[in-house]
mmCIF file of C-alpha atoms in Angstrom:
data_model
loop_
_atom_site.group_PDB
_atom_site.id
_atom_site.type_symbol
_atom_site.label_atom_id
_atom_site.label_comp_id
_atom_site.label_asym_id
_atom_site.label_seq_id
_atom_site.Cartn_x
_atom_site.Cartn_y
_atom_site.Cartn_z
ATOM 1 C CA MET A 1 -14.902 -41.248 24.268
ATOM 2 C CA LYS A 2 -11.795 -42.469 23.173
ATOM 3 C CA LEU A 3 -10.751 -41.573 19.707
ATOM 4 C CA PRO A 4 -8.961 -44.204 16.962
ATOM 5 C CA ARG A 5 -5.295 -42.944 17.719
ATOM 6 C CA GLN A 6 -3.799 -45.187 15.872
ATOM 7 C CA LYS A 7 -5.779 -44.344 12.234
ATOM 8 C CA LEU A 8 -5.588 -40.657 12.999
ATOM 9 C CA LEU A 9 -1.609 -40.655 13.673
ATOM 10 C CA LYS A 10 -0.811 -42.670 10.684
ATOM 11 C CA GLY A 11 1.025 -40.763 8.303
ATOM 12 C CA CYS A 12 0.861 -38.070 10.794
ATOM 13 C CA GLN A 13 3.928 -35.174 10.387
ATOM 14 C CA ASN A 14 4.149 -34.395 13.910
ATOM 15 C CA PRO A 15 3.037 -37.330 15.898
ATOM 16 C CA ARG A 16 3.915 -36.237 19.197
ATOM 17 C CA GLY A 17 2.300 -33.489 18.958
ATOM 18 C CA MET A 18 -1.113 -34.612 17.291
ATOM 19 C CA GLU A 19 -1.032 -37.128 20.259
ATOM 20 C CA GLU A 20 -1.149 -34.151 23.055
ATOM 21 C CA LEU A 21 -3.870 -31.918 20.835
ATOM 22 C CA LEU A 22 -5.820 -35.833 20.838
ATOM 23 C CA ASN A 23 -5.484 -35.667 24.540
ATOM 24 C CA GLN A 24 -7.343 -32.227 24.769
ATOM 25 C CA ALA A 25 -10.370 -33.251 22.323
ATOM 26 C CA GLU A 26 -10.698 -36.615 24.584
ATOM 27 C CA THR A 27 -10.754 -34.706 28.009
ATOM 28 C CA THR A 28 -13.038 -31.927 26.336
ATOM 29 C CA LEU A 29 -15.488 -34.900 25.058
ATOM 30 C CA ARG A 30 -15.337 -36.422 28.656
ATOM 31 C CA THR A 31 -15.422 -33.308 30.773
ATOM 32 C CA TRP A 32 -17.491 -31.067 28.404
ATOM 33 C CA GLN A 33 -14.997 -28.299 29.443
ATOM 34 C CA PRO A 34 -13.482 -26.478 26.730
ATOM 35 C CA ILE A 35 -9.695 -26.373 26.683
ATOM 36 C CA TRP A 36 -6.754 -24.622 25.396
ATOM 37 C CA SER A 37 -3.538 -26.380 23.877
ATOM 38 C CA SER A 38 0.220 -24.691 24.506
ATOM 39 C CA PHE A 39 1.312 -22.681 21.380
ATOM 40 C CA VAL A 40 1.210 -24.896 18.062
ATOM 41 C CA SER A 41 3.037 -24.328 14.903
ATOM 42 C CA ALA A 42 1.140 -23.561 11.602
ATOM 43 C CA PRO A 43 1.612 -26.917 10.243
ATOM 44 C CA LEU A 44 0.694 -29.124 12.976
ATOM 45 C CA ARG A 45 -3.057 -26.503 13.480
ATOM 46 C CA GLU A 46 -3.760 -26.983 10.116
ATOM 47 C CA GLU A 47 -3.150 -31.008 9.937
ATOM 48 C CA ALA A 48 -4.929 -31.277 13.139
ATOM 49 C CA ILE A 49 -7.928 -29.302 12.438
ATOM 50 C CA LYS A 50 -7.825 -31.485 9.186
ATOM 51 C CA ILE A 51 -8.027 -35.127 10.826
ATOM 52 C CA MET A 52 -10.513 -33.810 13.478
ATOM 53 C CA ALA A 53 -12.840 -32.383 10.733
ATOM 54 C CA PRO A 54 -15.099 -35.589 10.954
ATOM 55 C CA PHE A 55 -15.455 -35.491 14.729
ATOM 56 C CA HIS A 56 -18.730 -33.238 14.592
ATOM 57 C CA ASN A 57 -19.104 -33.386 18.022
ATOM 58 C CA LEU A 58 -15.834 -31.245 18.098
ATOM 59 C CA TYR A 59 -15.306 -27.713 17.396
ATOM 60 C CA TRP A 60 -11.922 -26.072 17.560
ATOM 61 C CA HIS A 61 -10.585 -22.571 16.669
ATOM 62 C CA SER A 62 -7.406 -20.951 16.690
ATOM 63 C CA TYR A 63 -6.160 -17.570 18.168
ATOM 64 C CA GLY A 64 -2.463 -16.076 18.400
ATOM 65 C CA GLY A 65 -2.671 -12.882 19.877
ATOM 66 C CA ARG A 66 -3.112 -11.079 17.152
ATOM 67 C CA PRO A 67 -4.548 -11.266 13.393
ATOM 68 C CA GLY A 68 -2.421 -13.174 11.220
ATOM 69 C CA ALA A 69 -0.671 -15.171 13.900
ATOM 70 C CA GLU A 70 1.539 -17.776 12.598
ATOM 71 C CA ARG A 71 1.989 -19.787 16.534
ATOM 72 C CA GLN A 72 -1.442 -20.109 17.719
ATOM 73 C CA ARG A 73 -2.954 -21.980 20.703
ATOM 74 C CA LEU A 74 -5.974 -23.685 19.778
ATOM 75 C CA GLN A 75 -9.186 -24.804 21.977
ATOM 76 C CA CYS A 76 -11.545 -27.289 21.512
ATOM 77 C CA PHE A 77 -15.101 -27.377 22.203
ATOM 78 C CA ARG A 78 -18.248 -29.593 22.461
ATOM 79 C CA TYR A 79 -19.737 -28.597 19.094
ATOM 80 C CA GLU A 80 -22.744 -27.474 21.450
ATOM 81 C CA ASN A 81 -20.864 -25.172 23.705
ATOM 82 C CA LYS A 82 -19.754 -23.599 19.832
ATOM 83 C CA ASN A 83 -21.312 -20.512 20.485
ATOM 84 C CA SER A 84 -19.920 -19.726 23.584
ATOM 85 C CA ILE A 85 -16.580 -18.703 21.648
ATOM 86 C CA ASN A 86 -14.496 -15.772 22.325
ATOM 87 C CA ALA A 87 -10.889 -16.128 20.311
ATOM 88 C CA GLU A 88 -10.066 -13.133 21.789
ATOM 89 C CA SER A 89 -10.224 -14.435 25.354
ATOM 90 C CA ALA A 90 -7.736 -16.576 24.712
ATOM 91 C CA PRO A 91 -4.936 -17.155 27.712
ATOM 92 C CA ILE A 92 -2.101 -15.072 25.864
ATOM 93 C CA GLU A 93 0.152 -12.394 27.438
ATOM 94 C CA GLY A 94 2.646 -9.778 26.261
ATOM 95 C CA ILE A 95 6.689 -9.634 26.597
ATOM 96 C CA ARG A 96 8.753 -6.761 25.454
ATOM 97 C CA ILE A 97 12.636 -8.289 25.249
ATOM 98 C CA GLU A 98 15.017 -5.099 25.414
ATOM 99 C CA GLY A 99 18.457 -4.877 24.562
ATOM 100 C CA ASN A 100 21.269 -2.884 22.724
ATOM 101 C CA PHE A 101 20.992 -4.421 18.550
ATOM 102 C CA LEU A 102 22.440 -1.723 16.851
ATOM 103 C CA ILE A 103 25.073 -2.760 15.454
ATOM 104 C CA ASP A 104 24.534 -6.455 16.307
ATOM 105 C CA ARG A 105 21.226 -7.251 14.831
ATOM 106 C CA ALA A 106 19.408 -10.414 15.962
ATOM 107 C CA SER A 107 16.471 -12.677 14.165
ATOM 108 C CA PRO A 108 13.520 -14.113 15.715
ATOM 109 C CA LYS A 109 15.212 -17.367 15.787
ATOM 110 C CA ASP A 110 18.055 -16.221 18.267
ATOM 111 C CA PHE A 111 15.601 -14.509 20.950
ATOM 112 C CA ARG A 112 12.979 -17.703 20.231
ATOM 113 C CA LYS A 113 16.806 -20.042 21.185
ATOM 114 C CA SER A 114 17.678 -17.258 24.062
ATOM 115 C CA LEU A 115 14.532 -17.577 26.017
ATOM 116 C CA GLU A 116 14.441 -21.163 25.718
ATOM 117 C CA THR A 117 17.614 -21.162 27.476
ATOM 118 C CA ILE A 118 16.483 -20.070 30.304
ATOM 119 C CA GLY A 119 13.918 -22.530 31.242
ATOM 120 C CA VAL A 120 10.724 -21.500 28.825
ATOM 121 C CA PRO A 121 9.302 -24.843 27.113
ATOM 122 C CA PRO A 122 8.867 -24.086 23.403
ATOM 123 C CA GLY A 123 4.875 -24.586 23.498
ATOM 124 C CA GLU A 124 4.684 -21.416 25.759
ATOM 125 C CA LEU A 125 6.455 -19.317 23.191
ATOM 126 C CA GLY A 126 3.707 -17.431 19.996
ATOM 127 C CA ASP A 127 5.231 -15.543 17.855
ATOM 128 C CA ILE A 128 7.951 -13.339 18.156
ATOM 129 C CA TRP A 129 9.007 -10.047 16.237
ATOM 130 C CA LEU A 130 11.365 -7.766 15.871
ATOM 131 C CA ASN A 131 11.112 -4.394 17.318
ATOM 132 C CA GLY A 132 13.989 -2.566 15.391
ATOM 133 C CA GLU A 133 17.755 -2.683 16.935
ATOM 134 C CA ARG A 134 16.100 -2.235 20.548
ATOM 135 C CA GLY A 135 15.111 -5.571 20.724
ATOM 136 C CA ALA A 136 12.119 -7.541 19.994
ATOM 137 C CA GLN A 137 8.695 -8.527 21.483
ATOM 138 C CA ALA A 138 6.727 -11.633 21.568
ATOM 139 C CA LEU A 139 3.554 -13.553 22.834
ATOM 140 C CA CYS A 140 3.496 -15.976 25.023
ATOM 141 C CA THR A 141 0.814 -17.822 27.759
ATOM 142 C CA PRO A 142 0.300 -16.036 31.126
ATOM 143 C CA GLU A 143 2.420 -18.090 33.550
ATOM 144 C CA THR A 144 5.894 -17.562 30.941
ATOM 145 C CA ALA A 145 4.735 -13.899 31.314
ATOM 146 C CA ALA A 146 4.921 -13.914 35.011
ATOM 147 C CA PHE A 147 8.257 -16.183 35.080
ATOM 148 C CA LEU A 148 10.000 -13.359 32.597
ATOM 149 C CA ASN A 149 9.114 -10.479 33.935
ATOM 150 C CA GLY A 150 11.948 -8.785 35.128
ATOM 151 C CA ARG A 151 14.074 -11.755 33.708
ATOM 152 C CA THR A 152 17.764 -11.005 32.747
ATOM 153 C CA SER A 153 19.432 -13.285 30.000
ATOM 154 C CA ARG A 154 21.997 -12.760 26.921
ATOM 155 C CA VAL A 155 21.258 -13.085 22.662
ATOM 156 C CA ARG A 156 24.519 -13.842 21.785
ATOM 157 C CA ASP A 157 26.776 -11.272 23.765
ATOM 158 C CA ILE A 158 23.872 -9.259 24.073
ATOM 159 C CA HIS A 159 22.303 -8.209 27.447
ATOM 160 C CA ILE A 160 18.691 -8.555 27.429
ATOM 161 C CA CYS A 161 15.954 -7.289 29.642
ATOM 162 C CA CYS A 162 12.017 -9.145 29.636
ATOM 163 C CA GLU A 163 8.988 -7.028 30.632
ATOM 164 C CA ALA A 164 5.864 -8.511 31.036
ATOM 165 C CA ILE A 165 3.149 -6.289 29.161
ATOM 166 C CA LYS A 166 -0.174 -7.103 28.012
ATOM 167 C CA VAL A 167 -1.129 -7.921 24.464
ATOM 168 C CA LYS A 168 -2.547 -4.618 23.483
ATOM 169 C CA GLU A 169 0.276 -2.492 24.602
ATOM 170 C CA LEU A 170 2.613 -4.283 21.720
ATOM 171 C CA GLN A 171 3.620 -2.659 18.818
ATOM 172 C CA LEU A 172 2.133 -5.461 16.342
ATOM 173 C CA PRO A 173 3.994 -5.792 13.387
ATOM 174 C CA THR A 174 2.254 -5.271 9.926
ATOM 175 C CA GLN A 175 -0.390 -8.117 8.710
ATOM 176 C CA ARG A 176 0.454 -9.414 5.374
ATOM 177 C CA LEU A 177 -2.704 -10.067 3.285
ATOM 178 C CA PRO A 178 -2.377 -12.974 1.424
ATOM 179 C CA LYS A 179 -1.813 -12.783 -2.310
ATOM 180 C CA ARG A 180 -3.003 -14.309 -5.297
ATOM 181 C CA PHE A 181 -2.179 -14.243 -8.345
ATOM 182 C CA TRP A 182 -2.656 -15.776 -11.957
ATOM 183 C CA THR A 183 0.688 -17.139 -14.506
ATOM 184 C CA VAL A 184 1.220 -19.106 -17.025
ATOM 185 C CA GLU A 185 5.325 -20.684 -16.576
ATOM 186 C CA ALA A 186 6.747 -22.739 -18.767
ATOM 187 C CA SER A 187 8.424 -24.268 -15.797
ATOM 188 C CA THR A 188 6.804 -26.279 -12.785
ATOM 189 C CA ARG A 189 9.932 -24.964 -10.801
ATOM 190 C CA ILE A 190 9.709 -23.464 -7.404
ATOM 191 C CA ASP A 191 11.416 -20.204 -8.364
ATOM 192 C CA ALA A 192 10.107 -19.573 -11.931
ATOM 193 C CA ILE A 193 6.969 -19.836 -10.151
ATOM 194 C CA ALA A 194 8.118 -17.333 -6.437
ATOM 195 C CA SER A 195 9.307 -15.101 -9.232
ATOM 196 C CA ALA A 196 6.398 -14.142 -10.452
ATOM 197 C CA GLY A 197 4.599 -14.174 -7.713
ATOM 198 C CA PHE A 198 7.089 -11.832 -5.922
ATOM 199 C CA GLY A 199 7.686 -9.988 -8.846
ATOM 200 C CA LEU A 200 11.316 -10.343 -8.442
ATOM 201 C CA SER A 201 14.150 -11.658 -11.142
ATOM 202 C CA ARG A 202 15.067 -15.842 -10.876
ATOM 203 C CA ALA A 203 18.652 -14.950 -10.130
ATOM 204 C CA LYS A 204 17.208 -12.942 -6.952
ATOM 205 C CA ILE A 205 14.774 -15.161 -6.143
ATOM 206 C CA ILE A 206 17.644 -18.485 -6.409
ATOM 207 C CA ASN A 207 19.424 -16.310 -4.020
ATOM 208 C CA GLN A 208 16.407 -15.883 -1.664
ATOM 209 C CA ILE A 209 15.941 -19.869 -1.511
ATOM 210 C CA LYS A 210 19.754 -20.916 -1.265
ATOM 211 C CA GLU A 211 19.324 -18.429 2.140
ATOM 212 C CA GLY A 212 16.306 -20.350 3.165
ATOM 213 C CA ARG A 213 14.200 -17.254 2.905
ATOM 214 C CA LEU A 214 11.202 -19.045 1.114
ATOM 215 C CA ARG A 215 8.355 -21.450 2.212
ATOM 216 C CA LEU A 216 6.121 -23.995 0.402
ATOM 217 C CA ASN A 217 3.636 -25.235 2.700
ATOM 218 C CA TRP A 218 5.453 -23.737 5.661
ATOM 219 C CA VAL A 219 8.632 -25.920 4.622
ATOM 220 C CA PRO A 220 12.160 -24.042 4.411
ATOM 221 C CA ILE A 221 12.957 -25.040 0.819
ATOM 222 C CA LYS A 222 16.341 -24.271 -0.315
ATOM 223 C CA GLN A 223 16.706 -25.866 -3.371
#
């Protein structure tokens, strides 16, 4: 079965990523075999599930190695096989990235860039979070875990060493629960709404926005 690609890709925010998921869906339709995607971003995941919702013979679910993971792997099933779903069987492993960041703190983006520099494709990496001044931890595919195990590199000028570990051995970050709030504001400016939601002054919120620390529908907002 061929999906109507031209129609599905029209207006898509990430056509290249969506096309890879369409390939995955067509393979599942043809072979009846469930397939895991690479790690995809949250915007692509949400868009893909929405776009493919009308195809009732396909069933999608996702898992990123921990509750609330932003980057996740998508698995496509024939609807008839949906009862065999076991999200936590997703092929995901953990990586411990050790280094001395007591003085020169790094960000998850710095660690991701370093791992991609030594040959890790972006789709092979899930979420990355800091582990204090000792480095970071990450989720990845089993193939990447094997590739990185024992490998050394640098994050900026700091030496790092990677170790593959099981997901259950990771020190997972605290899961943030969604917060819903109701407010009446005189303006629809994002700083006014965010100020009410986060309980901070508009001046502080504006500074956070200028630093790119606020996202709207997953997209960083700087104005």
